[in-house]
Amino acid sequence: MELHEFIRALPKAELHLHIEGSLEPELMFEMAQRNGVKLPYANVEETRAAYAFTDLQSFLDIYYAGAAALIHERDFHDLAMAYFYRAKVDGVVHTEIFFDPQTHTARGLAFETVLDGLERACQEAQSQLGISSRLILCFLRHLPEEDAFRTLEQAVPHLSRIHGVGLDSSEKGHPPAKFQRVFAKCRELGLHLVAHAGEEGPADYIRDAVDLLHVERIDHGVRVTDDPALVERLAKEKIPFTVCPLSNLKLRVFPDLSTHSLKRMLGAGLRVTINSDDPAYFGGYIGQNYLETAKALKLSKNELVTIARNSLLGSFVTDAERAPWLAKLEAVAKSA
Ligand code: ADE
Ligand code: ZN
């Protein structure tokens, strides 16, 4: 079996996917046209040409501009369905999707417009494609904590449809401590907790996300290798890391994939997973992330099985939901 076929056959969970980051330029223009929204680029080609990033902020500026095409419930539904079709092709059985309500409510959209559209797509993905999913609301860390509290208030009537909260956007200068109170409130509400940490920011932010925010997973966390004691501790604690190699490459966290810390993290016993982050902007969905990383870091099939297994173990599903996926994974591993 060729490597890409083996990767596709592995049942996997995608645990780090920003739904707004799966908006392909073609769909962006289609929506902008039907919604009468003016985009900063003349056409699809010009848009793709602008996707030459130098760091996280240079990406975020373009990513927030693109989200302006999303206006109606239908747009959020169509966006998520387009992602689910791509995920199906890559052998994703389960996904925990990030969404950024503040990006949309700041433009005057109702919180419910966003949630209703995404939720309808999640149900359709289950019934039509057999993909299960959960929604994770991310707070934008460049905004004040009071804004996060206001967003949480909007979310509270809908907590049966929101599984957890996360923290994203500009990392440097916006440490986990800034959001300690709102995360404590989310914890009281019984929400699952995750946070981006150690993408561009220091390893200290990873420790603070765990110790101050009590997150159950670290998103990115690739700078953990700067702190060997922290690596040892988080390996012991089995904290999952949702690593996104093509994102790190495009945002110049590493100069090339062969220098990525993923293999060292895996070798140190950390619960590493592979994910796509913002696939429409970074040149590949989850399968491409597995494939290019496997080639650059010379990952064995065994290591790829471990990564896929980590994604199933790191997901927020029940053991009963997880069991058939794990069984299938072990069968694929044996057949390799
Ligand atoms: N929002 C979307 N993608 C992100 C990333 N890679 N880091 C921080 N915030 C984000
Ligand atoms: Zn991310």
Coordinates of C-alpha atoms and ligand atoms in Angstrom, one line a residue:
M1 CA 0.0 0.0 0.0
E2 CA 1.4 3.4 -1.0
L3 CA 2.0 5.9 1.8
H4 CA -0.9 8.2 0.9
E5 CA -3.3 5.3 0.7
F6 CA -2.1 4.1 4.1
I7 CA -2.6 7.5 5.6
R8 CA -6.1 7.8 4.1
A9 CA -7.0 4.4 5.5
L10 CA -6.1 5.3 9.1
P11 CA -9.2 6.4 11.0
K12 CA -8.3 9.8 12.4
A13 CA -9.7 12.7 14.4
E14 CA -9.0 16.3 13.4
L15 CA -8.6 18.3 16.6
H16 CA -7.3 21.6 15.3
L17 CA -9.3 23.1 12.5
H18 CA -10.5 26.7 12.3
I19 CA -13.7 26.5 10.2
E20 CA -13.0 30.1 8.9
G21 CA -9.6 28.9 7.8
S22 CA -11.2 26.3 5.5
L23 CA -12.8 29.0 3.4
E24 CA -11.3 28.4 -0.1
P25 CA -11.1 31.5 -2.3
E26 CA -13.6 30.0 -4.8
L27 CA -16.3 29.7 -2.2
M28 CA -15.2 33.1 -0.7
F29 CA -15.9 34.8 -4.0
E30 CA -19.1 32.9 -4.6
M31 CA -20.4 34.0 -1.2
A32 CA -19.1 37.6 -1.5
Q33 CA -21.0 37.8 -4.8
R34 CA -24.3 36.5 -3.5
N35 CA -24.0 38.6 -0.4
G36 CA -22.9 41.8 -2.1
V37 CA -19.7 42.0 -0.1
K38 CA -16.6 43.7 -1.6
L39 CA -13.4 41.7 -1.0
P40 CA -9.9 43.3 -1.0
Y41 CA -8.9 41.2 -4.1
A42 CA -10.2 41.3 -7.6
N43 CA -10.4 37.5 -8.1
V44 CA -9.4 34.0 -6.9
E45 CA -5.9 34.1 -8.4
E46 CA -5.1 37.5 -6.8
T47 CA -6.4 36.2 -3.5
R48 CA -4.2 33.0 -3.6
A49 CA -1.2 35.2 -4.6
A50 CA -1.7 37.2 -1.4
Y51 CA -1.2 34.1 0.7
A52 CA 2.5 34.6 1.2
F53 CA 2.9 35.0 4.9
T54 CA 5.9 36.0 7.0
D55 CA 4.5 35.3 10.5
L56 CA 1.2 34.6 12.4
Q57 CA 0.0 38.2 12.3
S58 CA 0.5 38.6 8.5
F59 CA -1.8 35.6 8.1
L60 CA -4.4 36.7 10.6
D61 CA -4.9 40.1 8.9
I62 CA -5.8 38.3 5.6
Y63 CA -7.8 35.5 7.4
Y64 CA -10.1 38.1 9.2
A65 CA -10.6 40.0 5.9
G66 CA -11.7 36.8 4.1
A67 CA -14.3 36.0 6.8
A68 CA -16.2 39.1 5.8
A69 CA -17.8 37.1 3.0
L70 CA -19.7 35.1 5.6
I71 CA -23.1 36.7 6.3
H72 CA -26.0 34.3 6.5
E73 CA -26.7 31.0 8.3
R74 CA -26.4 29.3 4.9
D75 CA -22.9 30.6 4.4
F76 CA -21.7 29.0 7.7
H77 CA -23.5 25.8 6.7
D78 CA -21.9 25.7 3.2
L79 CA -18.5 26.5 4.6
A80 CA -18.6 23.6 7.1
M81 CA -20.0 21.2 4.5
A82 CA -17.2 22.0 2.1
Y83 CA -14.8 21.1 4.9
F84 CA -16.6 17.9 5.8
Y85 CA -16.4 16.6 2.2
R86 CA -12.6 17.2 2.2
A87 CA -12.3 15.6 5.6
K88 CA -14.2 12.5 4.4
V89 CA -11.7 12.0 1.5
D90 CA -8.8 12.1 4.1
G91 CA -10.3 9.4 6.4
V92 CA -11.4 11.7 9.2
V93 CA -14.0 10.0 11.4
H94 CA -14.3 12.7 13.9
T95 CA -13.5 16.4 14.1
E96 CA -13.6 19.1 16.8
I97 CA -14.1 22.3 15.0
F98 CA -12.9 25.8 16.2
F99 CA -15.0 28.8 15.4
D100 CA -14.3 32.5 16.2
P101 CA -17.7 34.1 17.0
Q102 CA -16.1 37.5 17.8
T103 CA -14.9 37.8 14.2
H104 CA -18.5 37.7 13.2
T105 CA -20.4 39.4 16.0
A106 CA -18.0 42.4 15.6
R107 CA -19.4 42.8 12.1
G108 CA -23.0 42.8 13.4
L109 CA -23.9 39.2 12.8
A110 CA -25.9 37.4 15.5
F111 CA -24.1 34.7 17.5
E112 CA -26.9 32.3 16.5
T113 CA -26.4 32.9 12.8
V114 CA -22.9 31.4 13.1
L115 CA -23.8 28.6 15.5
D116 CA -27.0 27.5 13.7
G117 CA -25.3 27.2 10.3
L118 CA -22.3 25.3 11.7
E119 CA -24.6 23.0 13.8
R120 CA -26.8 22.2 10.9
A121 CA -23.7 21.1 8.9
C122 CA -22.5 19.0 11.8
Q123 CA -25.8 17.1 11.8
E124 CA -25.7 16.6 8.0
A125 CA -22.1 15.4 8.2
Q126 CA -23.1 12.8 10.7
S127 CA -26.2 11.6 8.7
Q128 CA -24.8 11.9 5.2
L129 CA -21.0 11.3 5.6
G130 CA -20.8 9.4 8.9
I131 CA -18.4 12.0 10.4
S132 CA -19.0 12.9 14.0
S133 CA -18.1 16.4 15.2
R134 CA -18.1 18.8 18.1
L135 CA -17.9 22.6 18.2
I136 CA -15.2 24.5 20.2
L137 CA -15.7 28.3 20.6
C138 CA -12.4 30.2 20.5
F139 CA -11.9 33.5 22.2
L140 CA -9.7 36.0 20.3
R141 CA -6.7 36.7 22.6
H142 CA -5.9 40.1 21.0
L143 CA -9.2 41.4 22.5
P144 CA -9.7 42.2 26.2
E145 CA -11.0 39.5 28.6
E146 CA -14.2 41.5 29.0
D147 CA -15.0 40.8 25.3
A148 CA -14.5 37.1 26.0
F149 CA -16.9 37.3 28.9
R150 CA -19.5 38.9 26.7
T151 CA -19.1 36.2 24.1
L152 CA -19.4 33.6 26.8
E153 CA -22.7 35.2 27.9
Q154 CA -24.0 34.9 24.3
A155 CA -22.9 31.2 24.3
V156 CA -24.5 30.2 27.6
P157 CA -28.1 29.6 26.2
H158 CA -26.5 27.2 23.6
L159 CA -24.1 25.1 25.7
S160 CA -25.7 21.9 24.7
R161 CA -24.3 22.6 21.2
I162 CA -20.9 23.9 22.3
H163 CA -18.5 21.3 23.6
G164 CA -15.6 23.4 24.7
V165 CA -13.7 26.7 24.5
G166 CA -10.2 27.6 23.1
L167 CA -7.9 30.6 22.7
D168 CA -6.5 31.7 19.4
S169 CA -5.3 34.8 17.4
S170 CA -2.1 36.8 18.1
E171 CA -0.1 34.9 20.7
K172 CA 2.8 37.1 21.5
G173 CA 2.0 39.7 24.2
H174 CA -1.3 38.0 25.0
P175 CA -0.3 35.3 27.6
P176 CA -2.7 32.7 29.0
A177 CA -2.9 34.7 32.3
K178 CA -4.9 37.4 30.5
F179 CA -7.8 34.9 30.3
Q180 CA -7.6 33.1 33.6
R181 CA -10.9 34.4 34.9
V182 CA -13.0 33.6 31.8
F183 CA -11.5 30.1 31.6
A184 CA -12.3 29.5 35.3
K185 CA -15.9 30.4 34.5
C186 CA -15.9 28.1 31.5
R187 CA -14.5 25.3 33.7
E188 CA -17.4 25.8 36.2
L189 CA -19.8 25.5 33.3
G190 CA -18.4 22.1 32.5
L191 CA -16.9 23.1 29.2
H192 CA -13.8 21.3 27.8
L193 CA -10.8 23.6 27.6
V194 CA -8.0 24.0 25.1
A195 CA -5.7 26.8 24.1
H196 CA -3.2 27.8 21.4
A197 CA 0.2 28.0 23.1
G198 CA 3.8 27.8 22.1
E199 CA 3.1 28.4 18.4
E200 CA 5.1 31.7 18.2
G201 CA 5.0 32.3 21.9
P202 CA 7.5 30.8 24.4
A203 CA 7.3 27.4 26.2
D204 CA 6.2 29.3 29.3
Y205 CA 2.9 30.0 27.7
I206 CA 2.4 26.2 27.4
R207 CA 3.0 25.7 31.1
D208 CA 0.7 28.6 31.9
A209 CA -2.1 27.3 29.7
V210 CA -1.9 24.0 31.7
D211 CA -1.4 25.5 35.1
L212 CA -3.5 28.7 35.0
L213 CA -6.2 27.9 32.4
H214 CA -6.3 24.1 33.2
V215 CA -6.5 23.2 29.5
E216 CA -6.8 19.5 28.5
R217 CA -5.0 19.9 25.2
I218 CA -2.4 22.2 23.8
D219 CA -2.9 23.6 20.3
H220 CA 0.4 23.7 18.4
G221 CA 2.8 23.7 21.4
V222 CA 5.8 23.1 19.0
R223 CA 8.1 25.3 21.2
V224 CA 7.7 22.9 24.1
T225 CA 11.1 21.3 23.1
D226 CA 12.8 24.5 24.4
D227 CA 12.0 23.3 27.9
P228 CA 13.0 19.6 28.5
A229 CA 11.5 19.5 32.0
L230 CA 8.1 20.6 30.6
V231 CA 8.4 18.0 27.9
E232 CA 9.0 15.3 30.5
R233 CA 6.1 16.5 32.6
L234 CA 3.5 16.8 29.8
A235 CA 4.5 13.4 28.4
K236 CA 3.8 11.9 31.9
E237 CA 0.4 13.8 32.0
K238 CA -0.5 12.6 28.5
I239 CA -1.5 16.1 27.4
P240 CA -2.4 15.9 23.6
F241 CA -0.6 18.4 21.3
T242 CA -2.5 19.4 18.2
V243 CA 0.4 20.1 15.8
C244 CA -0.2 21.6 12.4
P245 CA 3.0 21.2 10.3
L246 CA 2.0 22.9 7.1
S247 CA 0.7 25.9 9.1
N248 CA 4.1 26.1 11.0
L249 CA 5.9 26.0 7.6
K250 CA 3.8 28.7 6.0
L251 CA 4.0 31.0 9.1
R252 CA 7.7 30.4 9.3
V253 CA 7.7 28.9 12.7
F254 CA 10.3 26.4 11.1
P255 CA 12.3 27.2 8.0
D256 CA 11.4 23.8 6.5
L257 CA 9.5 20.7 7.5
S258 CA 12.7 18.6 8.1
T259 CA 13.6 20.9 11.0
H260 CA 10.1 20.6 12.6
S261 CA 10.0 19.6 16.3
L262 CA 7.2 17.0 15.8
K263 CA 9.5 14.0 15.6
R264 CA 11.4 15.1 18.7
M265 CA 8.1 15.6 20.5
L266 CA 6.9 12.2 19.4
G267 CA 10.3 10.6 20.4
A268 CA 10.0 12.2 23.9
G269 CA 6.6 10.4 24.4
L270 CA 4.3 13.4 24.0
R271 CA 0.8 12.7 22.7
V272 CA 1.3 14.3 19.3
T273 CA -1.4 14.6 16.7
I274 CA -1.3 16.1 13.1
N275 CA -4.0 18.6 12.0
S276 CA -4.5 21.2 9.3
D277 CA -5.2 24.5 11.2
D278 CA -6.4 26.7 8.3
P279 CA -6.1 24.4 5.3
A280 CA -7.5 26.9 2.7
Y281 CA -4.6 29.2 3.5
F282 CA -1.7 26.8 4.2
G283 CA -1.9 24.6 1.2
G284 CA -3.2 21.3 2.5
Y285 CA -5.8 19.4 4.4
I286 CA -5.1 16.8 7.1
G287 CA -4.0 14.1 4.7
Q288 CA -1.5 16.4 3.0
N289 CA -0.2 17.4 6.5
Y290 CA 0.4 13.7 7.4
L291 CA 2.0 12.9 4.0
E292 CA 4.4 15.9 3.8
T293 CA 5.4 15.5 7.4
A294 CA 6.0 11.8 7.1
K295 CA 8.2 12.4 4.1
A296 CA 10.2 15.3 5.5
L297 CA 10.7 13.7 8.9
K298 CA 10.9 10.1 7.7
L299 CA 8.1 8.9 10.0
S300 CA 7.6 5.2 10.0
K301 CA 4.1 3.6 9.5
N302 CA 4.2 2.7 13.2
E303 CA 4.8 6.4 14.0
L304 CA 1.9 7.4 11.8
V305 CA -0.4 4.9 13.5
T306 CA 0.7 6.3 16.9
I307 CA -0.2 9.8 15.7
A308 CA -3.6 8.7 14.4
R309 CA -4.2 6.8 17.7
N310 CA -3.2 9.8 19.7
S311 CA -5.9 11.8 17.8
L312 CA -8.6 9.3 18.8
L313 CA -7.4 9.2 22.4
G314 CA -7.1 12.9 22.6
S315 CA -10.6 13.6 21.3
F316 CA -13.5 14.6 23.7
V317 CA -15.7 11.7 22.8
T318 CA -16.9 8.9 25.1
D319 CA -15.0 5.6 25.2
A320 CA -18.0 3.9 23.6
E321 CA -17.7 6.2 20.6
R322 CA -14.0 5.8 20.4
A323 CA -13.9 2.0 20.6
P324 CA -14.9 1.1 17.0
W325 CA -12.4 3.7 15.5
L326 CA -9.6 2.3 17.6
A327 CA -10.5 -1.2 16.6
K328 CA -10.4 -0.2 12.9
L329 CA -7.1 1.6 13.4
E330 CA -5.5 -1.5 14.9
A331 CA -6.8 -3.5 11.9
V332 CA -5.3 -1.1 9.4
A333 CA -2.0 -1.0 11.4
K334 CA -1.8 -4.9 11.2
S335 CA -2.5 -4.9 7.5
A336 CA 0.4 -2.5 6.7
Ligands
ADE1 N1 -6.5 31.5 14.1 C1 -6.6 30.8 13.0 N2 -5.4 30.1 12.9 C2 -4.6 30.4 13.9 C3 -3.3 30.1 14.3 N3 -2.6 29.2 13.7 N4 -2.8 30.6 15.5 C4 -3.6 31.5 16.2 N5 -4.8 31.9 15.8 C5 -5.3 31.3 14.7
ZN2 ZN -5.0 27.2 15.1

